[in-house]
Amino acid sequence: SRRLIRLNIMSRRISLREFQENLARRLAEAKTGERRGLLGIQAGSENWLLDLAETGEILTPSALAAVPLTRDWYRGLANVRGTLYGVVDFSRFHHGAPTPAVGSARLLLIGARLGVHSALLVTRVLGLRSREDFEPDSGLADERPWVRERVRDMQDHPWLRLDTSRLLAHSAFLDAGTD
């Protein structure tokens, strides 16, 4: 019985050591911010990746104030704690199907670092991802200037890396008014 207790204590030491090593590694990764530096979203049929530093809050869509004489992809204004955000249906902006603002749909606030109050209405948030989970896609280049690069995940699904600053500065994104 004493031998069993000794083995149990030794296994606890090993587990404690492994736990401490794992914790130290995770803390180091958290400090560098490299481990999970991308946010995955789905907009219509496309999967997108955004640098986590370029994103803001993720919210459940609430009532939007309609803005007359705007394009069909401009969904209106959202009041987030007293600040108005222009809401763009990201799928519809890319000529995809409209995104219903129910269920798993979310508003992703972007542009705060650039002084822009914009929100993307997305089909769903797919969670945090690591750059190491993707490899460059050798297919055709994307013509949209806000697409930083095309990549594929380990299951060979295509993803698009979004350059938020280019999107927010592009005339097609800024011109929400109808002709």
mmCIF file of C-alpha atoms in Angstrom:
data_model
loop_
_atom_site.group_PDB
_atom_site.id
_atom_site.type_symbol
_atom_site.label_atom_id
_atom_site.label_comp_id
_atom_site.label_asym_id
_atom_site.label_seq_id
_atom_site.Cartn_x
_atom_site.Cartn_y
_atom_site.Cartn_z
ATOM 1 C CA SER A 1 0.000 0.000 0.000
ATOM 2 C CA ARG A 2 2.938 2.389 0.689
ATOM 3 C CA ARG A 3 4.342 1.573 -2.746
ATOM 4 C CA LEU A 4 0.999 2.416 -4.325
ATOM 5 C CA ILE A 5 0.941 5.724 -2.469
ATOM 6 C CA ARG A 6 4.511 6.486 -3.653
ATOM 7 C CA LEU A 7 3.567 5.730 -7.261
ATOM 8 C CA ASN A 8 0.494 7.913 -6.934
ATOM 9 C CA ILE A 9 2.616 10.781 -5.547
ATOM 10 C CA MET A 10 5.180 10.338 -8.345
ATOM 11 C CA SER A 11 2.446 10.411 -10.980
ATOM 12 C CA ARG A 12 1.089 13.593 -9.392
ATOM 13 C CA ARG A 13 4.570 15.139 -9.605
ATOM 14 C CA ILE A 14 4.817 14.249 -13.251
ATOM 15 C CA SER A 15 1.354 15.608 -13.885
ATOM 16 C CA LEU A 16 2.167 18.764 -11.947
ATOM 17 C CA ARG A 17 5.421 19.192 -13.882
ATOM 18 C CA GLU A 18 3.628 18.653 -17.194
ATOM 19 C CA PHE A 19 0.940 21.085 -16.101
ATOM 20 C CA GLN A 20 3.521 23.725 -15.191
ATOM 21 C CA GLU A 21 5.385 23.271 -18.480
ATOM 22 C CA ASN A 22 2.140 23.490 -20.433
ATOM 23 C CA LEU A 23 1.077 26.584 -18.496
ATOM 24 C CA ALA A 24 4.454 28.270 -19.065
ATOM 25 C CA ARG A 25 4.264 27.537 -22.798
ATOM 26 C CA ARG A 26 0.702 28.863 -23.039
ATOM 27 C CA LEU A 27 1.601 32.039 -21.165
ATOM 28 C CA ALA A 28 4.562 32.642 -23.480
ATOM 29 C CA GLU A 29 2.312 32.146 -26.513
ATOM 30 C CA ALA A 30 -0.290 34.505 -25.057
ATOM 31 C CA LYS A 31 2.347 37.212 -24.580
ATOM 32 C CA THR A 32 3.433 37.033 -28.211
ATOM 33 C CA GLY A 33 -0.162 36.833 -29.424
ATOM 34 C CA GLU A 34 0.910 34.555 -32.263
ATOM 35 C CA ARG A 35 -0.851 31.328 -31.352
ATOM 36 C CA ARG A 36 -4.391 32.295 -32.296
ATOM 37 C CA GLY A 37 -3.985 35.631 -34.034
ATOM 38 C CA LEU A 38 -6.772 35.244 -36.594
ATOM 39 C CA LEU A 39 -10.541 35.380 -36.301
ATOM 40 C CA GLY A 40 -12.504 33.164 -38.683
ATOM 41 C CA ILE A 41 -15.896 34.281 -39.957
ATOM 42 C CA GLN A 42 -18.331 33.052 -42.569
ATOM 43 C CA ALA A 43 -20.067 35.543 -44.847
ATOM 44 C CA GLY A 44 -22.483 33.759 -47.137
ATOM 45 C CA SER A 45 -20.538 30.926 -48.752
ATOM 46 C CA GLU A 46 -17.083 32.422 -48.123
ATOM 47 C CA ASN A 47 -14.790 31.877 -45.152
ATOM 48 C CA TRP A 48 -12.729 34.896 -44.116
ATOM 49 C CA LEU A 49 -9.820 35.454 -41.751
ATOM 50 C CA LEU A 50 -9.186 38.761 -40.002
ATOM 51 C CA ASP A 51 -6.187 39.704 -37.917
ATOM 52 C CA LEU A 52 -7.460 39.713 -34.371
ATOM 53 C CA ALA A 53 -5.828 43.102 -33.751
ATOM 54 C CA GLU A 54 -8.060 44.599 -36.495
ATOM 55 C CA THR A 55 -11.309 43.404 -34.957
ATOM 56 C CA GLY A 56 -13.481 44.669 -32.169
ATOM 57 C CA GLU A 57 -16.465 43.249 -30.380
ATOM 58 C CA ILE A 58 -18.708 40.515 -31.687
ATOM 59 C CA LEU A 59 -22.374 41.207 -30.992
ATOM 60 C CA THR A 60 -25.727 39.587 -31.568
ATOM 61 C CA PRO A 61 -27.548 41.742 -34.144
ATOM 62 C CA SER A 62 -30.090 44.049 -32.595
ATOM 63 C CA ALA A 63 -32.595 46.408 -34.156
ATOM 64 C CA LEU A 64 -30.990 48.426 -36.934
ATOM 65 C CA ALA A 65 -32.088 51.896 -37.967
ATOM 66 C CA ALA A 66 -32.760 51.829 -41.691
ATOM 67 C CA VAL A 67 -31.065 54.471 -43.827
ATOM 68 C CA PRO A 68 -33.006 55.432 -46.964
ATOM 69 C CA LEU A 69 -31.438 55.628 -50.416
ATOM 70 C CA THR A 70 -28.610 53.182 -49.654
ATOM 71 C CA ARG A 71 -27.437 50.071 -51.443
ATOM 72 C CA ASP A 72 -28.975 46.721 -50.551
ATOM 73 C CA TRP A 73 -25.826 45.621 -48.723
ATOM 74 C CA TYR A 74 -25.931 48.596 -46.353
ATOM 75 C CA ARG A 75 -28.224 47.342 -43.608
ATOM 76 C CA GLY A 76 -28.433 50.508 -41.522
ATOM 77 C CA LEU A 77 -27.109 51.863 -38.254
ATOM 78 C CA ALA A 78 -26.557 50.033 -34.984
ATOM 79 C CA ASN A 79 -26.354 51.866 -31.674
ATOM 80 C CA VAL A 80 -23.617 50.250 -29.586
ATOM 81 C CA ARG A 81 -23.492 51.944 -26.157
ATOM 82 C CA GLY A 82 -24.230 55.360 -27.639
ATOM 83 C CA THR A 83 -21.957 55.085 -30.691
ATOM 84 C CA LEU A 84 -23.484 54.613 -34.136
ATOM 85 C CA TYR A 85 -21.960 51.951 -36.394
ATOM 86 C CA GLY A 86 -22.715 51.615 -40.094
ATOM 87 C CA VAL A 87 -23.693 47.969 -40.713
ATOM 88 C CA VAL A 88 -22.688 46.232 -43.941
ATOM 89 C CA ASP A 89 -24.013 42.807 -44.901
ATOM 90 C CA PHE A 90 -20.623 41.341 -45.830
ATOM 91 C CA SER A 91 -22.074 38.537 -47.953
ATOM 92 C CA ARG A 92 -24.378 40.858 -49.888
ATOM 93 C CA PHE A 93 -21.508 43.342 -50.347
ATOM 94 C CA HIS A 94 -19.739 40.560 -52.282
ATOM 95 C CA HIS A 95 -22.899 39.886 -54.357
ATOM 96 C CA GLY A 96 -23.819 36.862 -52.234
ATOM 97 C CA ALA A 97 -27.107 36.020 -50.562
ATOM 98 C CA PRO A 98 -28.462 38.455 -47.963
ATOM 99 C CA THR A 99 -27.632 37.560 -44.357
ATOM 100 C CA PRO A 100 -30.663 37.232 -42.083
ATOM 101 C CA ALA A 101 -29.911 38.986 -38.782
ATOM 102 C CA VAL A 102 -31.082 35.975 -36.745
ATOM 103 C CA GLY A 103 -29.686 32.719 -35.399
ATOM 104 C CA SER A 104 -25.909 32.463 -35.626
ATOM 105 C CA ALA A 105 -25.513 35.800 -37.464
ATOM 106 C CA ARG A 106 -23.279 38.303 -35.709
ATOM 107 C CA LEU A 107 -22.141 41.895 -35.967
ATOM 108 C CA LEU A 108 -18.372 42.235 -36.020
ATOM 109 C CA LEU A 109 -17.169 45.716 -35.131
ATOM 110 C CA ILE A 110 -14.167 46.802 -37.182
ATOM 111 C CA GLY A 111 -12.214 49.982 -37.815
ATOM 112 C CA ALA A 112 -11.982 51.383 -34.275
ATOM 113 C CA ARG A 113 -8.182 51.618 -34.554
ATOM 114 C CA LEU A 114 -8.646 53.670 -37.723
ATOM 115 C CA GLY A 115 -11.341 55.930 -36.256
ATOM 116 C CA VAL A 116 -14.075 54.308 -38.347
ATOM 117 C CA HIS A 117 -17.261 52.978 -36.769
ATOM 118 C CA SER A 118 -18.245 50.111 -39.019
ATOM 119 C CA ALA A 119 -19.781 46.702 -38.409
ATOM 120 C CA LEU A 120 -19.914 43.662 -40.649
ATOM 121 C CA LEU A 121 -23.024 41.504 -40.524
ATOM 122 C CA VAL A 122 -21.695 37.967 -40.953
ATOM 123 C CA THR A 123 -23.386 34.579 -41.223
ATOM 124 C CA ARG A 124 -21.434 33.184 -38.258
ATOM 125 C CA VAL A 125 -18.229 33.521 -36.321
ATOM 126 C CA LEU A 126 -16.006 30.467 -36.758
ATOM 127 C CA GLY A 127 -13.615 31.180 -33.900
ATOM 128 C CA LEU A 128 -9.944 31.847 -33.387
ATOM 129 C CA ARG A 129 -7.412 30.346 -35.743
ATOM 130 C CA SER A 130 -3.646 30.129 -35.988
ATOM 131 C CA ARG A 131 -1.598 31.178 -39.010
ATOM 132 C CA GLU A 132 0.069 27.760 -38.874
ATOM 133 C CA ASP A 133 -3.308 26.140 -39.660
ATOM 134 C CA PHE A 134 -3.196 27.535 -43.208
ATOM 135 C CA GLU A 135 -1.048 27.386 -46.299
ATOM 136 C CA PRO A 136 -1.064 29.672 -49.347
ATOM 137 C CA ASP A 137 -3.569 28.805 -52.056
ATOM 138 C CA SER A 138 -1.836 28.361 -55.393
ATOM 139 C CA GLY A 139 -5.063 29.071 -57.302
ATOM 140 C CA LEU A 140 -6.019 32.271 -59.052
ATOM 141 C CA ALA A 141 -5.443 35.553 -57.255
ATOM 142 C CA ASP A 142 -8.523 37.356 -55.981
ATOM 143 C CA GLU A 143 -9.332 40.610 -57.755
ATOM 144 C CA ARG A 144 -10.803 42.324 -54.695
ATOM 145 C CA PRO A 145 -8.143 44.708 -53.349
ATOM 146 C CA TRP A 146 -9.131 44.050 -49.707
ATOM 147 C CA VAL A 147 -8.252 40.357 -50.043
ATOM 148 C CA ARG A 148 -4.758 40.132 -48.556
ATOM 149 C CA GLU A 149 -4.292 36.518 -49.677
ATOM 150 C CA ARG A 150 -6.048 33.276 -50.431
ATOM 151 C CA VAL A 151 -5.210 30.345 -48.160
ATOM 152 C CA ARG A 152 -6.379 26.777 -47.509
ATOM 153 C CA ASP A 153 -6.847 25.021 -44.198
ATOM 154 C CA MET A 154 -5.754 21.481 -43.364
ATOM 155 C CA GLN A 155 -9.059 20.111 -44.737
ATOM 156 C CA ASP A 156 -8.358 21.920 -48.056
ATOM 157 C CA HIS A 157 -11.159 24.478 -47.548
ATOM 158 C CA PRO A 158 -10.504 27.903 -49.108
ATOM 159 C CA TRP A 159 -10.251 31.002 -46.910
ATOM 160 C CA LEU A 160 -9.700 34.677 -47.704
ATOM 161 C CA ARG A 161 -7.541 36.946 -45.529
ATOM 162 C CA LEU A 162 -9.190 40.335 -45.148
ATOM 163 C CA ASP A 163 -7.144 43.535 -45.161
ATOM 164 C CA THR A 164 -9.477 45.624 -43.024
ATOM 165 C CA SER A 165 -7.761 48.963 -43.662
ATOM 166 C CA ARG A 166 -8.003 48.491 -47.439
ATOM 167 C CA LEU A 167 -11.666 47.517 -47.174
ATOM 168 C CA LEU A 168 -12.524 50.535 -45.033
ATOM 169 C CA ALA A 169 -10.689 52.891 -47.404
ATOM 170 C CA HIS A 170 -12.019 51.447 -50.679
ATOM 171 C CA SER A 171 -14.494 53.554 -52.636
ATOM 172 C CA ALA A 172 -16.809 50.568 -53.247
ATOM 173 C CA PHE A 173 -17.186 50.128 -49.476
ATOM 174 C CA LEU A 174 -17.502 53.832 -48.736
ATOM 175 C CA ASP A 175 -20.135 54.501 -51.418
ATOM 176 C CA ALA A 176 -23.251 53.131 -49.716
ATOM 177 C CA GLY A 177 -25.606 55.602 -51.383
ATOM 178 C CA THR A 178 -27.719 54.603 -54.381
ATOM 179 C CA ASP A 179 -27.307 56.396 -57.664
#
